[in-house]
Coordinates of C-alpha atoms and ligand atoms in Angstrom, one line a residue:
Chain A
M1 CA 95.4 107.7 104.5
A2 CA 96.2 104.4 106.2
A3 CA 93.9 102.7 103.7
L4 CA 95.8 104.2 100.9
L5 CA 99.1 103.1 102.3
T6 CA 97.8 99.6 102.8
R7 CA 96.6 99.5 99.2
H8 CA 100.1 100.7 98.0
V9 CA 101.8 98.0 100.0
Q10 CA 99.3 95.4 98.6
N11 CA 100.0 96.7 95.1
A12 CA 103.8 96.5 95.6
L13 CA 103.6 93.0 97.0
A14 CA 101.3 91.9 94.2
A15 CA 103.7 93.2 91.7
L16 CA 106.5 91.3 93.4
G17 CA 104.4 88.2 93.4
Q18 CA 103.7 88.6 89.7
L19 CA 107.4 88.8 89.0
S20 CA 108.2 85.7 91.1
R21 CA 105.7 83.7 89.1
Q22 CA 107.9 84.2 86.0
P23 CA 111.3 83.7 87.7
V24 CA 113.4 83.1 84.6
A25 CA 112.2 86.1 82.7
T26 CA 112.4 88.3 85.8
L27 CA 116.0 87.1 86.5
L28 CA 117.1 87.8 83.0
T29 CA 115.7 91.4 83.0
V30 CA 117.1 92.0 86.5
G31 CA 120.4 90.6 85.4
V32 CA 120.7 92.8 82.3
I33 CA 119.8 95.9 84.4
A34 CA 122.4 94.9 87.1
I35 CA 125.2 94.4 84.5
A36 CA 124.3 97.8 82.9
L37 CA 124.5 99.5 86.4
A38 CA 127.5 97.6 87.6
L39 CA 129.7 98.6 84.6
P40 CA 130.0 102.3 85.2
A41 CA 130.2 101.7 89.0
S42 CA 133.2 99.4 88.7
L43 CA 134.9 101.6 86.1
Q44 CA 134.5 104.4 88.6
L45 CA 136.2 102.3 91.2
L46 CA 139.1 101.5 88.8
V47 CA 139.7 105.2 88.1
Q48 CA 139.5 105.8 91.8
G49 CA 142.3 103.3 92.2
G50 CA 144.3 105.0 89.5
Q51 CA 143.9 108.3 91.2
R52 CA 145.2 106.8 94.4
M53 CA 148.3 105.5 92.7
A54 CA 148.8 108.8 90.9
G55 CA 148.5 110.4 94.4
S56 CA 151.3 108.2 95.7
W57 CA 153.5 109.7 93.1
A58 CA 153.0 113.1 94.6
D59 CA 156.7 113.5 95.5
I60 CA 157.6 113.3 91.8
R61 CA 155.7 116.5 91.5
D62 CA 158.2 118.3 93.7
F63 CA 160.1 121.3 92.2
S64 CA 163.8 121.4 92.5
V65 CA 164.6 125.1 92.9
Y66 CA 168.4 125.8 92.4
L67 CA 169.4 129.0 93.9
K68 CA 172.1 131.2 92.3
P69 CA 175.7 130.3 93.3
G70 CA 176.8 132.3 96.2
T71 CA 173.4 132.7 97.7
S72 CA 173.9 132.3 101.5
L73 CA 172.3 129.6 103.5
G74 CA 170.4 132.2 105.6
V75 CA 168.8 133.6 102.4
A76 CA 167.9 130.1 101.3
R77 CA 166.2 129.4 104.6
D78 CA 164.3 132.7 104.6
L79 CA 163.2 132.0 101.1
A80 CA 162.1 128.4 102.1
R81 CA 160.0 129.9 104.9
T82 CA 158.4 132.5 102.6
L83 CA 157.6 130.0 100.0
A84 CA 156.0 127.6 102.5
E85 CA 153.4 130.3 103.2
H86 CA 152.8 130.8 99.5
K87 CA 149.4 129.8 98.1
G88 CA 149.6 126.6 96.1
V89 CA 152.6 125.4 98.1
Q90 CA 152.3 122.6 100.6
E91 CA 155.7 122.5 102.1
T92 CA 159.4 123.4 101.4
R93 CA 162.7 121.9 102.3
V94 CA 166.2 123.2 102.0
I95 CA 169.0 121.0 100.7
E96 CA 172.2 122.5 101.7
A97 CA 175.0 122.5 99.1
D98 CA 177.3 120.5 101.4
A99 CA 174.6 117.8 102.0
A100 CA 174.0 117.6 98.2
L101 CA 177.7 117.2 97.7
A102 CA 177.9 114.4 100.3
E103 CA 175.0 112.7 98.6
F104 CA 176.9 112.8 95.3
G105 CA 180.1 111.6 97.1
R106 CA 178.4 108.4 98.1
D107 CA 177.9 107.5 94.4
P108 CA 181.2 105.8 93.3
A109 CA 180.7 107.2 89.8
F110 CA 181.2 110.7 91.1
G111 CA 183.1 110.2 94.3
D112 CA 186.7 110.5 92.8
A113 CA 185.8 113.4 90.5
L114 CA 184.3 115.4 93.4
K115 CA 187.3 114.8 95.6
A116 CA 189.4 116.6 92.9
L117 CA 187.3 119.7 93.5
R118 CA 188.6 122.3 95.8
Q119 CA 185.3 124.0 96.3
N120 CA 181.7 122.8 96.4
P121 CA 180.2 123.7 93.0
L122 CA 176.7 123.0 94.0
P123 CA 174.3 125.7 95.1
H124 CA 171.8 125.4 97.9
T125 CA 168.6 123.9 96.6
L126 CA 165.0 124.2 97.7
V127 CA 162.5 121.4 97.3
V128 CA 159.0 122.9 96.9
R129 CA 156.1 120.5 97.2
P130 CA 153.0 122.0 95.5
D131 CA 149.5 121.3 96.8
P132 CA 148.5 117.8 95.8
E133 CA 145.3 119.1 94.3
A134 CA 147.0 121.6 92.0
A135 CA 146.2 121.2 88.3
P136 CA 149.0 121.1 85.7
A137 CA 148.3 124.6 84.6
E138 CA 148.7 125.8 88.2
L139 CA 152.0 124.0 88.5
D140 CA 153.2 125.8 85.4
A141 CA 152.2 129.1 86.8
L142 CA 154.0 128.3 90.1
K143 CA 157.1 127.3 88.2
A144 CA 157.2 130.6 86.3
E145 CA 156.7 132.5 89.5
L146 CA 159.5 130.7 91.3
G147 CA 161.8 131.2 88.4
A148 CA 161.2 134.9 88.4
R149 CA 162.6 135.3 91.9
P150 CA 166.0 137.1 91.9
E151 CA 167.7 134.4 94.1
V152 CA 166.6 131.6 91.8
D153 CA 168.7 130.3 89.1
L154 CA 166.7 127.3 87.7
V155 CA 163.5 125.6 88.5
Q156 CA 163.1 122.0 87.3
L157 CA 159.9 120.0 87.0
D158 CA 158.9 117.6 84.3
T159 CA 155.2 118.4 84.1
Q160 CA 154.7 116.8 80.8
W161 CA 154.1 113.3 82.0
L162 CA 151.9 114.6 84.8
A163 CA 149.8 116.4 82.4
R164 CA 149.5 113.3 80.4
L165 CA 148.4 111.3 83.4
A166 CA 145.9 114.0 84.3
A167 CA 144.6 114.0 80.8
I168 CA 144.2 110.2 80.7
L169 CA 142.4 110.3 84.0
D170 CA 140.2 113.1 82.6
V171 CA 139.4 111.2 79.5
L172 CA 138.6 108.1 81.6
R173 CA 136.4 110.1 84.0
R174 CA 134.5 111.7 81.1
G175 CA 134.2 108.3 79.3
I176 CA 132.7 106.8 82.4
W177 CA 130.2 109.6 82.5
I178 CA 129.2 109.0 78.9
A179 CA 129.1 105.2 79.5
A180 CA 127.0 105.8 82.6
V181 CA 124.5 108.0 80.8
L182 CA 124.2 105.5 77.9
L183 CA 123.8 102.5 80.2
V184 CA 121.3 104.3 82.3
A185 CA 119.3 105.2 79.2
A186 CA 119.6 101.5 78.3
V187 CA 118.2 100.4 81.6
V188 CA 115.3 102.8 81.1
F189 CA 114.6 101.3 77.7
I190 CA 114.9 97.7 79.0
V191 CA 112.4 98.3 81.7
G192 CA 110.2 100.3 79.3
N193 CA 110.2 97.6 76.8
T194 CA 109.7 94.8 79.3
I195 CA 106.7 96.6 80.7
R196 CA 105.3 97.4 77.2
L197 CA 105.3 93.6 76.6
D198 CA 103.7 93.1 79.9
I199 CA 101.0 95.6 79.1
Q200 CA 100.4 93.8 75.8
N201 CA 100.1 90.5 77.5
R202 CA 97.7 91.9 80.1
R203 CA 95.6 93.7 77.5
Q204 CA 92.4 91.8 78.3
E205 CA 92.8 92.4 82.1
I206 CA 93.3 96.2 81.4
E207 CA 90.2 96.3 79.1
V208 CA 88.0 94.4 81.6
S209 CA 89.2 96.6 84.5
K210 CA 88.4 99.8 82.6
L211 CA 84.9 98.4 81.8
L212 CA 84.4 97.7 85.5
G213 CA 85.2 101.3 86.3
A214 CA 89.0 101.2 87.0
T215 CA 90.7 104.6 86.9
D216 CA 93.8 105.2 84.9
A217 CA 95.7 105.3 88.2
F218 CA 94.4 102.0 89.2
V219 CA 95.4 100.4 85.9
R220 CA 98.8 102.1 85.9
R221 CA 99.8 101.2 89.4
P222 CA 100.7 97.5 89.1
F223 CA 103.0 98.4 86.1
L224 CA 104.7 101.2 88.0
Y225 CA 105.4 98.9 90.8
I226 CA 106.8 96.2 88.5
G227 CA 109.1 98.9 87.2
F228 CA 110.0 99.9 90.7
W229 CA 110.9 96.3 91.6
Y230 CA 113.0 95.8 88.4
G231 CA 114.9 98.9 89.3
A232 CA 115.3 98.0 93.0
L233 CA 116.3 94.4 92.3
G234 CA 118.6 95.4 89.4
G235 CA 120.3 98.0 91.6
A236 CA 120.8 95.6 94.5
L237 CA 122.2 92.9 92.2
A238 CA 124.5 95.5 90.5
L239 CA 125.9 96.4 94.0
L240 CA 126.4 92.7 94.7
L241 CA 128.3 92.3 91.4
V242 CA 130.6 95.3 92.2
V243 CA 131.3 94.0 95.7
A244 CA 132.0 90.4 94.4
G245 CA 134.2 91.7 91.6
L246 CA 136.2 93.8 94.2
L247 CA 136.5 90.8 96.4
L248 CA 138.0 88.8 93.5
L249 CA 140.4 91.6 92.7
R250 CA 141.3 92.2 96.3
G251 CA 144.5 90.1 96.5
P252 CA 146.2 91.4 93.3
L253 CA 144.9 94.9 93.9
A254 CA 146.3 95.0 97.4
R255 CA 149.8 94.0 96.1
L256 CA 149.6 96.6 93.4
L257 CA 148.6 99.4 95.8
Q258 CA 151.3 98.2 98.1
L259 CA 153.9 98.5 95.3
Y260 CA 152.9 102.2 95.0
G261 CA 153.1 102.7 98.7
T262 CA 149.5 103.0 99.4
D263 CA 146.8 100.6 100.8
F264 CA 143.1 99.8 100.7
S265 CA 141.9 102.1 103.5
G266 CA 139.0 104.1 102.2
F267 CA 139.1 102.3 98.9
G268 CA 136.1 100.3 97.7
V269 CA 132.3 100.7 97.6
T270 CA 131.5 103.6 99.8
P271 CA 128.0 104.2 101.2
G272 CA 127.8 107.0 98.6
T273 CA 128.5 104.7 95.7
A274 CA 126.1 102.2 97.1
L275 CA 123.4 104.7 97.3
A276 CA 124.1 106.0 93.9
V277 CA 123.8 102.5 92.3
L278 CA 120.6 101.7 94.2
G279 CA 119.2 105.1 93.5
A280 CA 120.1 104.9 89.8
G281 CA 118.3 101.5 89.6
L282 CA 115.2 102.8 91.3
V283 CA 115.0 105.9 89.2
C284 CA 115.6 104.0 85.9
G285 CA 113.1 101.4 86.8
C286 CA 110.4 103.8 87.7
A287 CA 111.2 106.1 84.7
G288 CA 111.0 103.2 82.3
A289 CA 107.7 102.0 83.7
W290 CA 106.4 105.6 83.6
L291 CA 107.3 106.0 80.0
A292 CA 105.8 102.6 78.9
V293 CA 102.6 103.2 80.8
G294 CA 102.3 106.7 79.4
R295 CA 102.8 105.6 75.9
H296 CA 101.0 102.3 75.8
L297 CA 98.3 102.2 78.5
S298 CA 96.2 105.1 77.3
A299 CA 96.0 103.5 73.9
I300 CA 94.0 100.6 75.4
E301 CA 90.3 101.5 75.4
P302 CA 87.8 98.7 76.1
R303 CA 85.8 97.4 73.1
V304 CA 82.7 95.5 73.6
Chain B
M1 CA 66.5 107.5 85.8
I2 CA 68.0 107.2 82.4
R3 CA 66.7 108.9 79.2
L4 CA 67.9 108.7 75.7
D5 CA 66.6 111.8 74.0
K6 CA 66.7 111.7 70.2
V7 CA 70.0 109.9 70.2
T8 CA 71.7 109.4 66.9
K9 CA 74.9 107.3 66.6
L10 CA 77.2 107.5 63.6
Y11 CA 80.1 105.2 63.6
K12 CA 83.3 106.2 61.9
G13 CA 82.8 105.6 58.3
G14 CA 79.4 107.2 58.5
H15 CA 77.2 104.2 59.3
E16 CA 74.1 105.3 61.1
A17 CA 73.6 102.7 63.8
L18 CA 70.9 104.7 65.7
R19 CA 68.6 107.3 64.4
E20 CA 66.9 109.7 66.8
V21 CA 66.2 107.0 69.4
S22 CA 64.3 108.2 72.5
L23 CA 63.9 105.8 75.4
D24 CA 63.2 106.2 79.1
I25 CA 64.6 103.6 81.5
N26 CA 62.8 103.8 84.9
P27 CA 64.2 102.4 88.2
G28 CA 63.5 98.8 88.7
E29 CA 62.6 98.1 85.1
M30 CA 63.6 95.0 83.2
I31 CA 64.0 95.9 79.5
F32 CA 64.6 93.5 76.7
L33 CA 66.1 95.0 73.7
T34 CA 65.3 92.8 70.7
G35 CA 65.6 93.1 67.0
H36 CA 67.5 91.7 64.1
S37 CA 71.2 91.5 63.9
G38 CA 72.6 95.0 63.2
A39 CA 69.5 96.7 64.5
G40 CA 71.5 98.7 67.0
K41 CA 71.0 96.8 70.3
S42 CA 74.6 96.6 71.2
T43 CA 75.0 100.2 70.3
I44 CA 72.5 101.3 72.9
L45 CA 74.3 99.3 75.5
K46 CA 77.6 100.7 74.5
L47 CA 76.2 104.1 74.9
L48 CA 74.9 103.2 78.3
A49 CA 78.4 102.0 79.3
L50 CA 80.0 105.1 77.8
V51 CA 82.1 102.9 75.6
E52 CA 80.7 105.0 72.8
R53 CA 79.3 108.5 72.9
P54 CA 76.1 109.8 71.1
T55 CA 76.8 111.7 67.9
R56 CA 73.6 113.7 68.4
G57 CA 71.0 113.9 71.1
Q58 CA 71.4 113.5 74.8
L59 CA 72.0 110.6 77.1
L60 CA 70.6 111.8 80.5
V61 CA 71.3 110.0 83.7
D62 CA 69.6 111.7 86.7
G63 CA 69.1 114.7 84.5
R64 CA 72.8 115.0 83.6
N65 CA 74.0 114.7 80.1
V66 CA 76.6 111.9 80.5
G67 CA 77.0 111.8 76.8
R68 CA 79.4 114.7 77.2
M69 CA 80.9 113.5 80.4
P70 CA 84.7 114.2 80.7
A71 CA 86.8 111.1 80.3
R72 CA 88.2 111.3 83.9
E73 CA 84.6 110.9 85.3
I74 CA 83.8 107.8 83.3
P75 CA 85.4 105.3 85.7
A76 CA 83.1 106.4 88.6
Y77 CA 80.1 106.3 86.3
R78 CA 81.0 102.8 85.1
R79 CA 81.2 101.6 88.7
Q80 CA 77.5 102.1 89.0
V81 CA 76.8 100.0 85.9
G82 CA 77.1 96.3 85.9
M83 CA 77.9 94.6 82.7
V84 CA 77.4 91.1 81.3
F85 CA 78.9 90.1 78.0
Q86 CA 78.2 87.4 75.5
D87 CA 81.8 86.1 75.9
H88 CA 81.6 86.9 79.6
K89 CA 85.1 88.5 79.6
L90 CA 86.3 86.5 82.6
L91 CA 90.1 86.6 83.3
D92 CA 91.5 83.1 83.0
D93 CA 94.5 83.6 85.1
R94 CA 92.5 83.9 88.3
S95 CA 89.8 82.1 90.2
A96 CA 86.0 82.7 90.1
F97 CA 86.3 84.4 93.4
D98 CA 89.0 86.8 92.2
N99 CA 87.0 87.5 89.0
V100 CA 84.0 88.4 91.0
A101 CA 86.1 90.4 93.5
L102 CA 87.6 92.6 90.7
P103 CA 84.8 95.4 90.8
L104 CA 85.2 95.6 94.6
V105 CA 89.0 95.7 94.4
I106 CA 88.6 98.6 91.9
A107 CA 86.2 100.3 94.2
G108 CA 88.8 100.0 97.0
L109 CA 86.9 97.9 99.5
T110 CA 88.6 96.2 102.4
R111 CA 89.5 92.6 102.1
R112 CA 86.9 91.6 104.7
E113 CA 84.1 93.3 102.9
I114 CA 85.2 92.0 99.6
G115 CA 85.1 88.4 100.9
K116 CA 81.6 88.8 102.3
R117 CA 80.2 90.3 99.2
V118 CA 81.8 88.0 96.7
H119 CA 80.6 85.0 98.7
A120 CA 77.1 86.4 98.7
A121 CA 77.1 87.0 94.9
L122 CA 78.5 83.6 94.2
D123 CA 75.9 82.1 96.4
Q124 CA 73.2 83.9 94.6
V125 CA 74.3 82.4 91.3
G126 CA 74.8 79.0 92.9
L127 CA 78.5 78.7 92.5
L128 CA 79.8 79.1 96.0
A129 CA 81.3 75.7 95.8
K130 CA 83.4 76.6 92.8
E131 CA 84.9 79.8 94.0
R132 CA 88.5 78.4 93.6
H133 CA 88.0 77.2 90.1
A134 CA 89.5 79.0 87.1
P135 CA 86.9 80.1 84.5
H136 CA 88.1 77.7 81.8
T137 CA 87.4 74.7 84.1
L138 CA 83.8 75.7 84.4
S139 CA 81.0 75.0 82.0
A140 CA 79.7 77.7 79.6
G141 CA 76.6 78.2 81.8
E142 CA 78.7 78.4 85.0
Q143 CA 81.1 80.8 83.3
Q144 CA 78.2 83.1 82.5
R145 CA 76.9 82.9 86.0
V146 CA 80.3 84.0 87.3
G147 CA 80.0 86.9 84.9
I148 CA 76.7 87.8 86.3
A149 CA 78.0 87.5 89.9
R150 CA 80.7 89.9 88.9
A151 CA 78.2 92.3 87.4
V152 CA 76.0 92.5 90.5
V153 CA 78.6 92.2 93.3
A154 CA 79.1 96.0 93.5
R155 CA 75.3 96.5 93.7
P156 CA 75.1 98.7 90.5
R157 CA 72.2 100.9 89.8
L158 CA 71.9 99.6 86.3
L159 CA 72.8 96.2 84.8
I160 CA 73.3 95.8 81.1
A161 CA 73.7 92.5 79.3
D162 CA 74.6 92.1 75.7
E163 CA 73.5 88.7 74.3
P164 CA 74.1 87.0 77.6
T165 CA 72.8 83.7 76.3
G166 CA 74.4 83.9 72.9
N167 CA 76.7 81.1 73.6
L168 CA 74.3 78.9 75.6
D169 CA 71.6 76.4 74.5
G170 CA 67.9 76.5 75.4
D171 CA 67.6 75.3 78.9
L172 CA 70.8 77.0 80.1
S173 CA 69.6 80.3 78.4
L174 CA 66.3 80.2 80.3
E175 CA 68.1 79.6 83.5
I176 CA 70.2 82.6 83.0
M177 CA 67.2 84.7 82.1
Q178 CA 65.5 83.6 85.2
L179 CA 68.5 84.5 87.2
F180 CA 68.3 88.0 85.8
R181 CA 64.7 88.1 86.7
R182 CA 65.5 87.2 90.3
F183 CA 68.0 90.1 90.5
N184 CA 65.5 92.4 89.0
E185 CA 62.9 91.4 91.5
V186 CA 65.2 92.6 94.3
G187 CA 65.4 96.0 92.5
V188 CA 68.2 96.0 90.0
T189 CA 67.3 97.9 86.8
M190 CA 68.2 95.9 83.8
V191 CA 68.6 96.3 80.0
I192 CA 69.2 93.0 78.2
A193 CA 69.9 92.9 74.5
T194 CA 69.1 89.6 72.8
H195 CA 68.2 88.5 69.3
D196 CA 66.4 85.4 70.8
L197 CA 62.8 86.5 70.5
A198 CA 61.4 83.2 71.7
L199 CA 63.5 83.3 74.9
A200 CA 62.7 87.0 75.6
G201 CA 59.1 86.3 75.1
R202 CA 59.0 83.8 77.9
I203 CA 60.2 86.3 80.4
N204 CA 58.0 89.1 81.8
G205 CA 59.4 92.5 81.2
R206 CA 59.3 95.5 78.9
H207 CA 60.1 94.6 75.4
V208 CA 61.7 97.2 73.1
V209 CA 62.1 96.1 69.5
L210 CA 64.7 97.8 67.4
G211 CA 64.9 97.8 63.6
Q212 CA 67.4 99.6 61.4
G213 CA 68.5 101.9 64.2
E214 CA 65.0 102.9 65.2
I215 CA 62.5 101.8 67.9
R216 CA 59.8 99.7 66.2
S217 CA 57.8 99.0 69.3
D218 CA 58.0 99.5 73.0
E219 CA 55.6 97.7 75.3
A220 CA 55.3 95.6 78.4
A221 CA 55.0 91.9 77.7
V222 CA 52.6 89.5 79.4
A223 CA 54.3 87.1 81.8
A224 CA 55.1 83.6 80.7
P225 CA 53.4 81.2 80.3
G226 CA 50.9 83.5 78.6
P227 CA 50.7 84.0 74.8
A228 CA 53.7 85.5 73.2
P229 CA 53.5 89.3 73.0
R230 CA 52.1 90.6 69.7
A231 CA 55.1 92.8 69.0
L232 CA 57.4 89.8 69.1
G233 CA 55.2 87.6 67.0
Q234 CA 56.8 87.8 63.5
Ligands
ADP1 N1 82.5 100.0 65.9 C1 81.7 100.0 64.9 N2 82.1 100.7 63.7 C2 81.3 100.8 62.7 N3 80.1 100.2 62.6 C3 79.6 99.6 63.6 C4 80.4 99.4 64.8 N4 79.6 98.7 65.7 C5 78.5 98.5 65.1 N5 78.5 98.9 63.9 C6 77.3 98.9 63.0 O1 76.2 99.5 63.6 C7 75.1 98.8 63.3 C8 74.4 98.4 64.6 O2 75.3 97.4 65.3 P1 74.9 96.8 66.7 O3 74.5 97.9 67.6 O4 76.1 96.0 67.1 O5 73.7 95.9 66.3 P2 73.1 94.6 67.1 O6 73.7 94.6 68.4 O7 71.7 95.0 67.1 O8 73.4 93.5 66.2 C9 75.5 97.5 62.5 O9 75.2 97.8 61.1 C10 76.9 97.5 62.7 O10 77.6 96.9 61.5
MG2 MG1 74.9 93.0 69.2

């Protein structure tokens, strides 16, 4: 068991040594892998930033629920309490008709006109804030339900732009998935092709080893480890690229987020993202090596 | 130890390289396979290495028909067979030491054990001083000696050599054959294919002459410097 482990460690180090003997070729391959992995990871971060900004617009999602004229303040408060318990609603607030009027009164454009009124024409209004996670369809359902209440005169929410934003983010998210799948496939092919060439270059060594009694596993192992290292190094470099890119963007991004009333906390490369990038690299590297070895190694039989 | 029992070998395309060849190889023997080019010498060695399989007949090793051995068992079988090639098949990207070490690395020996055995093998072929040299920096004779060290280092039961002196001139050839002789004297069973009748005739051993895929004669030769064996006369 220990001997097997020792041998694997030796194999892994030997593969690393072999890669380091051709530093330029290795760096190019690792670089291509890193770029292919860094792309979806950084796009994912951008969408994450977009979602954060969209999140800071949550108050624009509030419903204005105008009650029927003549509805008493007590009824309005009761309704606010009831709705606050409602599923899909985060919180509610009552804007009293007098307060709304006072608000209007501060605006010079309306001030004089309102003074001419003898009676407050405004109804009490509820502000209903839906759950931030609610989908556009759920918002529409909630709007219909609120509108159906007997005390309610009118419910206002412009969901159209929200639906658009959600759709855009959806398209982006799906696009990133597709890009990620394509790029991951590209990494598998890059590693596979590199190792195919490597197998061709070491054909004599493979033939001689087989003549000397090497098992398929023995012959396969160095190439699998080379794939492993390509994946590991590519993943690590990808992570480095993402972090470096984020550092470069940090200043402008912070200002942008600040404009939208949010900040950097929790934004950036999370341990989960880091693991995903490294893991994707490893899996792609090993898979590419496995494919190449399976396809091209068994074809080499020694000839004397 | 090894028996070819009416072995026929047809290559793809239908060429009959061996026809019903029967041959017993006994432990400790030194067999020279001679005969004209195309007689089937290399084919017999390829069968012994399981690089080719018999078309008909049996190849028995310790009573087992290895001619039908499943592919996954071949590596373990080959580890018991040392091979020397005309073009020596050394790997040029590594030292003489590493070339000789390869069979032991494949067998999974420890680094210590490998070092000891490789040094012993290089010492036996007189190349201990050149263990760090890459094969292409060595002379043709030295390269073949490294090849022989690699073939014996894992202490195989059988050593096969296909035209081991094909690229060497007279004196060097004799040196190589005498080296084989010394390994044989310490118990290694050997089958050496050569078309160099004069050279084979100078070494004591069992001389098997092939012609057109059949055994023409099979007898023990008289040790040099005696008269050349009758069977090899023509
Ligand atoms: N791989 C092969 N495919 C087809 N014919 C072959 C192959 N190898 C050898 N032969 C033929 O088989 C015959 C015996 O070849 P070989 O055993 O190499 O003879 P030798 O080593 O005695 O010169 C020759 O006629 C040769 O052309
Ligand atoms: Mg031949």
